[in-house]
Short mmCIF file of C-alpha atoms and ligand atoms in Angstrom, two decimals:
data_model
loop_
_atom_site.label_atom_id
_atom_site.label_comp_id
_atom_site.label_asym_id
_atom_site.label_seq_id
_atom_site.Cartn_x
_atom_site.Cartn_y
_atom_site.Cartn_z
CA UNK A 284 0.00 0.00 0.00
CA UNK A 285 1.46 3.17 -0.69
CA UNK A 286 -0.87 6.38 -0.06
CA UNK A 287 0.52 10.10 -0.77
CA UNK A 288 -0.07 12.79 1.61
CA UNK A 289 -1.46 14.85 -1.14
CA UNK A 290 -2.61 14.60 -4.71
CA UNK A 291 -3.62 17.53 -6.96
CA UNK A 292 -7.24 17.56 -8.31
CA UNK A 293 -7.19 17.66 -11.58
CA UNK A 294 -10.15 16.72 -13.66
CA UNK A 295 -10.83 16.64 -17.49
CA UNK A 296 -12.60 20.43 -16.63
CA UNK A 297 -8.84 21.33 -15.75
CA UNK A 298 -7.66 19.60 -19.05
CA UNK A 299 -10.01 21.31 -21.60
CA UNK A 300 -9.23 24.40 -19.69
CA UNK A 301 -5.57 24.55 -20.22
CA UNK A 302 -6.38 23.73 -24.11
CA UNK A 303 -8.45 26.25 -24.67
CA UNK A 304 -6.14 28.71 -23.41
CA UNK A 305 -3.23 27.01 -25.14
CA UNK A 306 -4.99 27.42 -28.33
CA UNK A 307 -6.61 31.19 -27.51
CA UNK A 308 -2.82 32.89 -28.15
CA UNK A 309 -3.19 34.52 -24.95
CA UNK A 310 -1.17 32.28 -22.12
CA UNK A 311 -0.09 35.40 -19.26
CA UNK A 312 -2.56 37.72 -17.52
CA UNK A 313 -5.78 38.27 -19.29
CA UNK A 314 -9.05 37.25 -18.95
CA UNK A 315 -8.92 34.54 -17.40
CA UNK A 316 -7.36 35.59 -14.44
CA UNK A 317 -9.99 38.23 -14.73
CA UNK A 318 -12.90 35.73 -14.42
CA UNK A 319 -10.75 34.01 -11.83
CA UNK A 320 -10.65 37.08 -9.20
CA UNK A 321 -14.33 37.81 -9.91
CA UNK A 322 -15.55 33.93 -9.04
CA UNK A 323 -13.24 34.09 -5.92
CA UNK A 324 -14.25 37.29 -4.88
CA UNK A 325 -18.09 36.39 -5.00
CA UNK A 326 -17.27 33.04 -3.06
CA UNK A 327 -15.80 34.94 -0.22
CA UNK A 328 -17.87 37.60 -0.25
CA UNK A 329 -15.30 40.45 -0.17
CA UNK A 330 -15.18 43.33 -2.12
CA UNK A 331 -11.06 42.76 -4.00
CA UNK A 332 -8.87 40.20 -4.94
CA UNK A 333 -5.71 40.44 -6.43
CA UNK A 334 -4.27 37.49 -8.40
CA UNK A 335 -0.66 36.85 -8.14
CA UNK A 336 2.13 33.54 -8.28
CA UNK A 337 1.69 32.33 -5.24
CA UNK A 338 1.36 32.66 -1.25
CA UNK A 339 4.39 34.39 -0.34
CA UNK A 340 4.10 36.85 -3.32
CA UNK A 341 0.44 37.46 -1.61
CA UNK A 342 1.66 38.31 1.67
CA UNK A 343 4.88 40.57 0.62
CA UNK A 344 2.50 41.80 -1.32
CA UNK A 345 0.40 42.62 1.41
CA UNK A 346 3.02 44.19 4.00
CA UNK A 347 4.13 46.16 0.88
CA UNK A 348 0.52 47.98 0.85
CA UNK A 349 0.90 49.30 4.58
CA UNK A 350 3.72 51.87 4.85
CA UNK A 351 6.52 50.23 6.65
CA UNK A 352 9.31 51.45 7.50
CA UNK A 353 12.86 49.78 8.31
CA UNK A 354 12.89 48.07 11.73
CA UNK A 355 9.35 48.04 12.06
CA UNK A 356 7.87 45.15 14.20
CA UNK A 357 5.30 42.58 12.69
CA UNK A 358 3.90 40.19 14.99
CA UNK A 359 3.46 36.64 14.01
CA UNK A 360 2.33 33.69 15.10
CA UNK A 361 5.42 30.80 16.59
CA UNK A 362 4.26 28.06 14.80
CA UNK A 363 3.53 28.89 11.01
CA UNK A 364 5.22 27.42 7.83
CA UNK A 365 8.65 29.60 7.15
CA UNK A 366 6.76 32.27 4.66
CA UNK A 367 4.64 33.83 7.39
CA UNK A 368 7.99 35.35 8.67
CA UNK A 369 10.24 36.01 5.84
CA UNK A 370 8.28 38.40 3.97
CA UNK A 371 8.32 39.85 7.51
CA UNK A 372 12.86 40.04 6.55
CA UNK A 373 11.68 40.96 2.76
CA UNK A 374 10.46 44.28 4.50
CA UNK A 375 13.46 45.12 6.35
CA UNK A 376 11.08 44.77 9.44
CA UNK A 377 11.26 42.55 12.63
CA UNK A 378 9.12 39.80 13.73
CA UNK A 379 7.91 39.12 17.28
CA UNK A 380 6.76 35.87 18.02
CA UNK A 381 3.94 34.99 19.85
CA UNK A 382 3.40 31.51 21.42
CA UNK A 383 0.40 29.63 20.37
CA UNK A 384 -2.73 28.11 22.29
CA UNK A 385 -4.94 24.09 22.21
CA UNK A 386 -6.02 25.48 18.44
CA UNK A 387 -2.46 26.02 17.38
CA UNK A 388 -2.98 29.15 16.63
CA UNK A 389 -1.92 32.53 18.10
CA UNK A 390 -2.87 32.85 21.53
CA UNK A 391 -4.59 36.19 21.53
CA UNK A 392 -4.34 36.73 25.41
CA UNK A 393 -0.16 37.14 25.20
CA UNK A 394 -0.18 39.16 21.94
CA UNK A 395 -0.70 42.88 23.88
CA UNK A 396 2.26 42.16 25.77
CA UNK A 397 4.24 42.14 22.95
CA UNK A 398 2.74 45.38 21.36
CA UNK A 399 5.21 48.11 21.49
CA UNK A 400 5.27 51.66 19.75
CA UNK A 401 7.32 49.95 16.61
CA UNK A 402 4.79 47.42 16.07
CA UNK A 403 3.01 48.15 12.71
CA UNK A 404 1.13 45.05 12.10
CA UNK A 405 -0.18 41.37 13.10
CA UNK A 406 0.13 38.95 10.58
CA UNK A 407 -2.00 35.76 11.23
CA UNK A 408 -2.46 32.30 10.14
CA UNK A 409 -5.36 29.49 11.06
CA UNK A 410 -3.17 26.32 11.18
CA UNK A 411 -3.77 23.82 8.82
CA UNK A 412 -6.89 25.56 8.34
CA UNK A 413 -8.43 25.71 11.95
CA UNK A 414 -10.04 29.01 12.50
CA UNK A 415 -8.22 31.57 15.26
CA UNK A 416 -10.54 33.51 17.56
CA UNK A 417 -11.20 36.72 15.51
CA UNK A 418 -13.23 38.31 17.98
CA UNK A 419 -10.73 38.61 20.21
CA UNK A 420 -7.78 39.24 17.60
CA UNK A 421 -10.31 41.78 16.38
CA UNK A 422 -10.54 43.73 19.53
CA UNK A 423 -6.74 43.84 19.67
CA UNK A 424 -6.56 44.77 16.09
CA UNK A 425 -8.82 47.30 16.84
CA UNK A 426 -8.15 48.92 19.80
CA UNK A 427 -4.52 49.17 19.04
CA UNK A 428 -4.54 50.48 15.77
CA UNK A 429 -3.08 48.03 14.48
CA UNK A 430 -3.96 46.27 10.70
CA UNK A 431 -4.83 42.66 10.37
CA UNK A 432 -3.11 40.56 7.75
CA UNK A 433 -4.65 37.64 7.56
CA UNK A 434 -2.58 34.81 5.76
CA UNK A 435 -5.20 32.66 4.80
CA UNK A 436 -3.00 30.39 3.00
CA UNK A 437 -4.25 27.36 4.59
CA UNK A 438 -7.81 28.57 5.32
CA UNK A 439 -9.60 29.01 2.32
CA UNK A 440 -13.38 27.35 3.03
CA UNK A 441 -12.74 27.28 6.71
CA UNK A 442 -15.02 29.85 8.66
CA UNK A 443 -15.42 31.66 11.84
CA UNK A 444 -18.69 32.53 13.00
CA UNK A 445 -20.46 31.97 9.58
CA UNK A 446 -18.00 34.35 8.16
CA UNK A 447 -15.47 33.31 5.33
CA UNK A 448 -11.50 32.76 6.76
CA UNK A 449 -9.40 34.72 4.52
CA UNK A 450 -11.63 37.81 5.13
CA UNK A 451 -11.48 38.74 8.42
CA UNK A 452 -8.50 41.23 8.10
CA UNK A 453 -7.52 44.82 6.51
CA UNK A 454 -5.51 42.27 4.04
CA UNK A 455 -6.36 38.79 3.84
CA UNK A 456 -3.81 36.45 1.41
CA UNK A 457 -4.01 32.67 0.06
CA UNK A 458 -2.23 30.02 -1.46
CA UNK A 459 -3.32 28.18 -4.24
CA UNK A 460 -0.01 25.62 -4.44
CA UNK A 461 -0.49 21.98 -5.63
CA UNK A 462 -1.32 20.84 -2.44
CA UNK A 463 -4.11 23.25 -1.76
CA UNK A 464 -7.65 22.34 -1.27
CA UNK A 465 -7.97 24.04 -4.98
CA UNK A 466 -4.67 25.04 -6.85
CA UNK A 467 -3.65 26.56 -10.17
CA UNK A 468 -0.27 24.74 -9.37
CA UNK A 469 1.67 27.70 -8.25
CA UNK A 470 -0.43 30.79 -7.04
CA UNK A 471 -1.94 32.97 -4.86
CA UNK A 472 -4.47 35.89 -4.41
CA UNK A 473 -5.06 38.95 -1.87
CA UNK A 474 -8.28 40.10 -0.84
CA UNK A 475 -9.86 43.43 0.80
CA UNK A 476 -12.65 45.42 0.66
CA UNK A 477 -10.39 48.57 0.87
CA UNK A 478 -10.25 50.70 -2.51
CA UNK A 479 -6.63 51.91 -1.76
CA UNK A 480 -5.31 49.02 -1.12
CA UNK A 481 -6.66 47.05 -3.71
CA UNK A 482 -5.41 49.92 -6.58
CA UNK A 483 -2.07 49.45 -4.68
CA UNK A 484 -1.66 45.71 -4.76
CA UNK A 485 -2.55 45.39 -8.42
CA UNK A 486 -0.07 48.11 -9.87
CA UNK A 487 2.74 46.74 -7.31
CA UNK A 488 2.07 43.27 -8.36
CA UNK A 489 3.04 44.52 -12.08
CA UNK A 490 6.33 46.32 -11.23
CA UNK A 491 4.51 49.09 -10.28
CA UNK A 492 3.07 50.48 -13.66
CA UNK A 493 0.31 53.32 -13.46
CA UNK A 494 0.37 53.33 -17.32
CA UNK A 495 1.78 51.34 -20.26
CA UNK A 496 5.52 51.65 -19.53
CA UNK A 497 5.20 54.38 -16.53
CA UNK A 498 6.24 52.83 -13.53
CA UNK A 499 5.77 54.92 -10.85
CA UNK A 500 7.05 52.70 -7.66
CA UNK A 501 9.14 50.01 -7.08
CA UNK A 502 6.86 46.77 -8.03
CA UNK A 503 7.94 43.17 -9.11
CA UNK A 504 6.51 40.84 -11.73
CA UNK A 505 4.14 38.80 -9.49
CA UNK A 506 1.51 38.44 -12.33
CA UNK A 507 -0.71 34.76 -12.39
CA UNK A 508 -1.00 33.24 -15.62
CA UNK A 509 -4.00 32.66 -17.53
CA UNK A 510 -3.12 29.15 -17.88
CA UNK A 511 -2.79 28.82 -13.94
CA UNK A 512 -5.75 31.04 -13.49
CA UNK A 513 -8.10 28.60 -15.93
CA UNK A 514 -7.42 25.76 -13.93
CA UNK A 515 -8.36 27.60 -10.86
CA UNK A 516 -11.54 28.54 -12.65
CA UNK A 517 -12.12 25.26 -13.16
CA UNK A 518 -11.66 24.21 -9.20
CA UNK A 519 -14.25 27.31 -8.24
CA UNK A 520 -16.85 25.47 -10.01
CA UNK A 521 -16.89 22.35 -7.72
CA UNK A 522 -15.30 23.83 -4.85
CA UNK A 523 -18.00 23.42 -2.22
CA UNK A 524 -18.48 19.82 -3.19
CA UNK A 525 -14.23 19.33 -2.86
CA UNK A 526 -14.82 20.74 0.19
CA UNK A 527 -17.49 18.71 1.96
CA UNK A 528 -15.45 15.58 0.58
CA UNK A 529 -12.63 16.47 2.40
CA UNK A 530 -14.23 17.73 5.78
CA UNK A 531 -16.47 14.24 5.23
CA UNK A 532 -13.11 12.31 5.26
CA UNK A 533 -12.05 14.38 8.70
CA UNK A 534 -15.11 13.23 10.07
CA UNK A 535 -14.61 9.53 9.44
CA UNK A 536 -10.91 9.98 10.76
CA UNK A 537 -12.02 11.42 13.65
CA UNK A 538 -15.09 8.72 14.39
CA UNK A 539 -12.64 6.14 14.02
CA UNK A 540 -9.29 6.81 15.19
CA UNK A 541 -8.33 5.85 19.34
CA UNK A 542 -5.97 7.17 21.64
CA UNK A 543 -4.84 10.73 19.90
CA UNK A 544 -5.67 14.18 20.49
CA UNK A 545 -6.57 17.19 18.14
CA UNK A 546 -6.04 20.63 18.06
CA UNK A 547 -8.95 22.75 19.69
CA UNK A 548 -11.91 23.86 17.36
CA UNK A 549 -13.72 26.73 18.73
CA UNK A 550 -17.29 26.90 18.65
CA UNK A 551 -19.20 27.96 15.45
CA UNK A 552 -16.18 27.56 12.87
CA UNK A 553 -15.68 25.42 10.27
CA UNK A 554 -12.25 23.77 9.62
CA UNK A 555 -11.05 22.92 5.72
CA UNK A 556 -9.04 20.56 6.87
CA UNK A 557 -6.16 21.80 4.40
CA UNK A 558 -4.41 19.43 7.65
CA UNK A 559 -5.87 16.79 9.11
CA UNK A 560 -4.02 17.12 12.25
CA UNK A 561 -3.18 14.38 15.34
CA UNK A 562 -1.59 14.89 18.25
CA UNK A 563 0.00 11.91 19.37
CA UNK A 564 2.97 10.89 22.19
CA UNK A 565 5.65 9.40 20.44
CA UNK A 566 5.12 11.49 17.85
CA UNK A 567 8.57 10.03 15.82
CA UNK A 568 8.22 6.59 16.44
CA UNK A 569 4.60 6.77 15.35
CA UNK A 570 5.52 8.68 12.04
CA UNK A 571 8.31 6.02 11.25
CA UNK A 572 5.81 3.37 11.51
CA UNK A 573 3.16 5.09 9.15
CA UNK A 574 6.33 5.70 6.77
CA UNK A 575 7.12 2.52 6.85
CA UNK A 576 3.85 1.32 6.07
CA UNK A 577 3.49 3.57 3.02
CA UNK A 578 1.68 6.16 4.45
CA UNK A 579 3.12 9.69 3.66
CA UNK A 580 2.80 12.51 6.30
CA UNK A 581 4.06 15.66 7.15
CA UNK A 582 4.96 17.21 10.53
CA UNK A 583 3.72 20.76 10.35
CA UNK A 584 5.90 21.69 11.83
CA UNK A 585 8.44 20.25 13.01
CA UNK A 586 9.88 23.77 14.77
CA UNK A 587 8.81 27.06 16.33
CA UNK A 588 9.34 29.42 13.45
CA UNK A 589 11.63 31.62 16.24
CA UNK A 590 13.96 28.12 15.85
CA UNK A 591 14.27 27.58 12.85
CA UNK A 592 17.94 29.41 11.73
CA UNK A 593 17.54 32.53 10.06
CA UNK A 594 14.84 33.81 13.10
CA UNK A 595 16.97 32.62 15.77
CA UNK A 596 18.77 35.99 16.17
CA UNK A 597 15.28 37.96 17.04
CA UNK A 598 13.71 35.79 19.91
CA UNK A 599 16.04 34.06 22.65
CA UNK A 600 12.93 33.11 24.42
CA UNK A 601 11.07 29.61 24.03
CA UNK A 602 7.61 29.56 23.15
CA UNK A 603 6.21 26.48 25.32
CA UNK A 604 3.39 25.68 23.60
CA UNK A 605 4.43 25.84 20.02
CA UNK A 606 7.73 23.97 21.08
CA UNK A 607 5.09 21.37 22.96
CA UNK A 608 3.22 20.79 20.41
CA UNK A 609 5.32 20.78 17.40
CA UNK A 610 6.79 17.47 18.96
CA UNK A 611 3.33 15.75 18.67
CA UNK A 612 1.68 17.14 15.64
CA UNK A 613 1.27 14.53 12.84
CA UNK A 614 -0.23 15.55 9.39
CA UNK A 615 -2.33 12.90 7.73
CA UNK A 616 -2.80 11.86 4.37
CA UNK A 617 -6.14 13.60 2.91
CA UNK A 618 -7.24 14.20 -0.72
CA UNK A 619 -9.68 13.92 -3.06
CA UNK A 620 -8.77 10.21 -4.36
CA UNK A 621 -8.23 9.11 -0.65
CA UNK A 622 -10.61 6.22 0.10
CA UNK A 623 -11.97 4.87 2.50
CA UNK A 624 -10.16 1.48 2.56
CA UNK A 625 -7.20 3.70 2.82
CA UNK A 626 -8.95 5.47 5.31
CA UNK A 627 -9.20 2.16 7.51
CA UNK A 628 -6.03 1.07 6.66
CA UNK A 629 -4.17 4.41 8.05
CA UNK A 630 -6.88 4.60 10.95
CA UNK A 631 -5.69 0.46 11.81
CA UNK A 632 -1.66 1.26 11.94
CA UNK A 633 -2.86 4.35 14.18
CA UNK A 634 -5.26 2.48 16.41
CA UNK A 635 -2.78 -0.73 16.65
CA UNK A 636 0.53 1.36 17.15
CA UNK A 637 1.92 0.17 20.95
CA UNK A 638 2.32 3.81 22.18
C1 LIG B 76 0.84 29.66 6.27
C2 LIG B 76 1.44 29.80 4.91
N1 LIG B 76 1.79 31.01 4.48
C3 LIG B 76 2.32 31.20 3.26
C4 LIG B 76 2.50 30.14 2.39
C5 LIG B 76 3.16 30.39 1.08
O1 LIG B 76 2.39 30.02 -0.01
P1 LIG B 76 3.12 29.59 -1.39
O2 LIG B 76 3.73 28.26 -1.17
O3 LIG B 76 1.99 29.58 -2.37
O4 LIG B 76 4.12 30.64 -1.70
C6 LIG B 76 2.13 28.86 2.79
C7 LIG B 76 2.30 27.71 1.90
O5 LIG B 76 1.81 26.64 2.12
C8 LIG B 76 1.59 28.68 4.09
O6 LIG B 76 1.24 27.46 4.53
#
């Protein structure tokens, strides 16, 4: 048995998609990036979006539309994959780390503690696609002055109080990688409903050109292609039912599997599931068995961001939790071609594993 952690969903709807554009004779941004925006936008209810290669691109993207200056601070969560923090290095600013609560995600009661006059920003993440308490982070955001980036990059289809994830800040950013819940292979897209910063983002992401060949600040080329953007359409179209296949499948993990823990899921949200998450002691001996067995995982992640080399130098402290429970966390296999005799199978090695 061999089962991958991820596969890409791509159906024949992808396939005549890419031909078509193929044959149109228009393959970079166009139309169908257009049309791609538009259906997003709709589906998350939010007034922008802003197309662009991928994730990261998104959020430097994103910290480029506030004014920063050099040494400001950004706070971020200390467990998040490795982008969350260097676009916070791509803007010359500083990240402070807070540690993370039983969701995994920022604990909002330590973050005003670590608000000082140079902080310009909190950037935020819902791990693995677990909603964070935005009423509290909210409130903070709020009575601080202080914008919101939400990077959404795992979240898209999770919600928080019957409102979208990747809409709850000033700036809100996804992914749309290959392993995504929907992907146009390599990609990404910001959303707001503010006018400025939406004008901003789009003439930044095209090296900053207010007319044909006028380029009037210092932009980059991170343009989405209409090839990548037609297989997104594509996606859109069945999204909701990719969706309630996958949190379906965490349903029937969670029914069935003994002996492990989850992260926390706060009341009234819904979780994507872009991780299905366990929590488990003997966290490496169990993930060498499931390896073994030809079951592919991940450990997200396997450090604190603050560990991991190039932050080192701007926190000395630990952060207990994230430390805690990055020895524990397990990422199982779940996609769209994941059955459930595969489901049993994994849920079996789990169940039987002498802990
Ligand atoms: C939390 C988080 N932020 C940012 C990114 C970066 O996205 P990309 O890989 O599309 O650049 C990822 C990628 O998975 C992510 O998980």
């Amino acid at each position: 048995m061999k089962i991958p952690w991820s596969i890409p969903n791509i159906q024949d709807k992808e396939i005549e998609s890419i031909n078509r554009v193929l044959d149109s004779g228009w393959l970079s941004m166009g139309k169908e990036v257009k049309k791609f925006e538009e259906k997003v936008a709709s589906y998350l209810k939010i007034k922008y979006s802003i197309s662009v290669n991928n994730g990261t691109s998104a959020l430097d993207l994103a910290l480029k539309c506030l004014d920063l200056n050099t040494k400001d601070e950004i706070i971020i969560p200390a467990l998040t994959y490795i982008a969350t923090g260097n676009v916070v290095l791509y803007n010359n600013c500083i990240p402070v780390f807070v540690d993370i609560d039983n969701t995994l995600n920022i604990d909002t009661t330590l973050i005003e503690e670590k608000i000082t006059k140079k902080t310009k920003a909190i950037i935020n993440i819902d791990l693995g696609g677990n909603p964070t308490n935005y009423k509290n982070l909210l409130k903070i955001s709020d009575e601080n002055s202080l914008p919101l980036i939400v990077d959404g990059a795992q979240s898209f289809g999770s919600e928080y109080q019957n409102k979208k994830c990747c809409t709850h800040g000033l700036i809100n950013t996804t992914s749309f990688h290959a392993a995504k819940i929907i992907t146009t292979v390599e990609g990404g897209m910001i959303f707001t409903n503010d006018k400025k910063i939406n004008d901003k983002a789009n003439i930044l992401r095209n090296q900053g050109e207010t007319s044909k060949y006028i380029h009037s600040y210092l932009g980059n080329n991170y343009r989405m292609t209409d090839l990548a953007a037609s297989i997104g359409n594509s996606q859109m179209d069945r999204f909701e039912t990719t969706l309630e296949e996958r949190i379906n499948k965490a349903k029937y993990y969670k029914q069935n599997l003994k002996n492990v823990d989850y992260p926390e899921e706060l009341q009234n949200t819904k979780n994507c599931h872009f991780f299905f998450l366990i929590l488990v002691k003997n966290r490496n001996k169990l993930n060498k068995c499931l390896n073994k067995n030809g079951i592919e995982t991940r450990i997200t992640y396997p450090l604190p961001i603050n560990e991991q080399t190039i932050f080192k130098k701007y926190s000395k402290q630990d952060y207990i939790s994230a430390k805690k429970f990055s020895k524990k966390v397990i990422s199982l296999p779940i996609h769209h071609k994941l059955t459930i005799d595969e489901q049993d199978y994994i849920i079996k090695k789990i169940n039987n594993f002498d802990r």
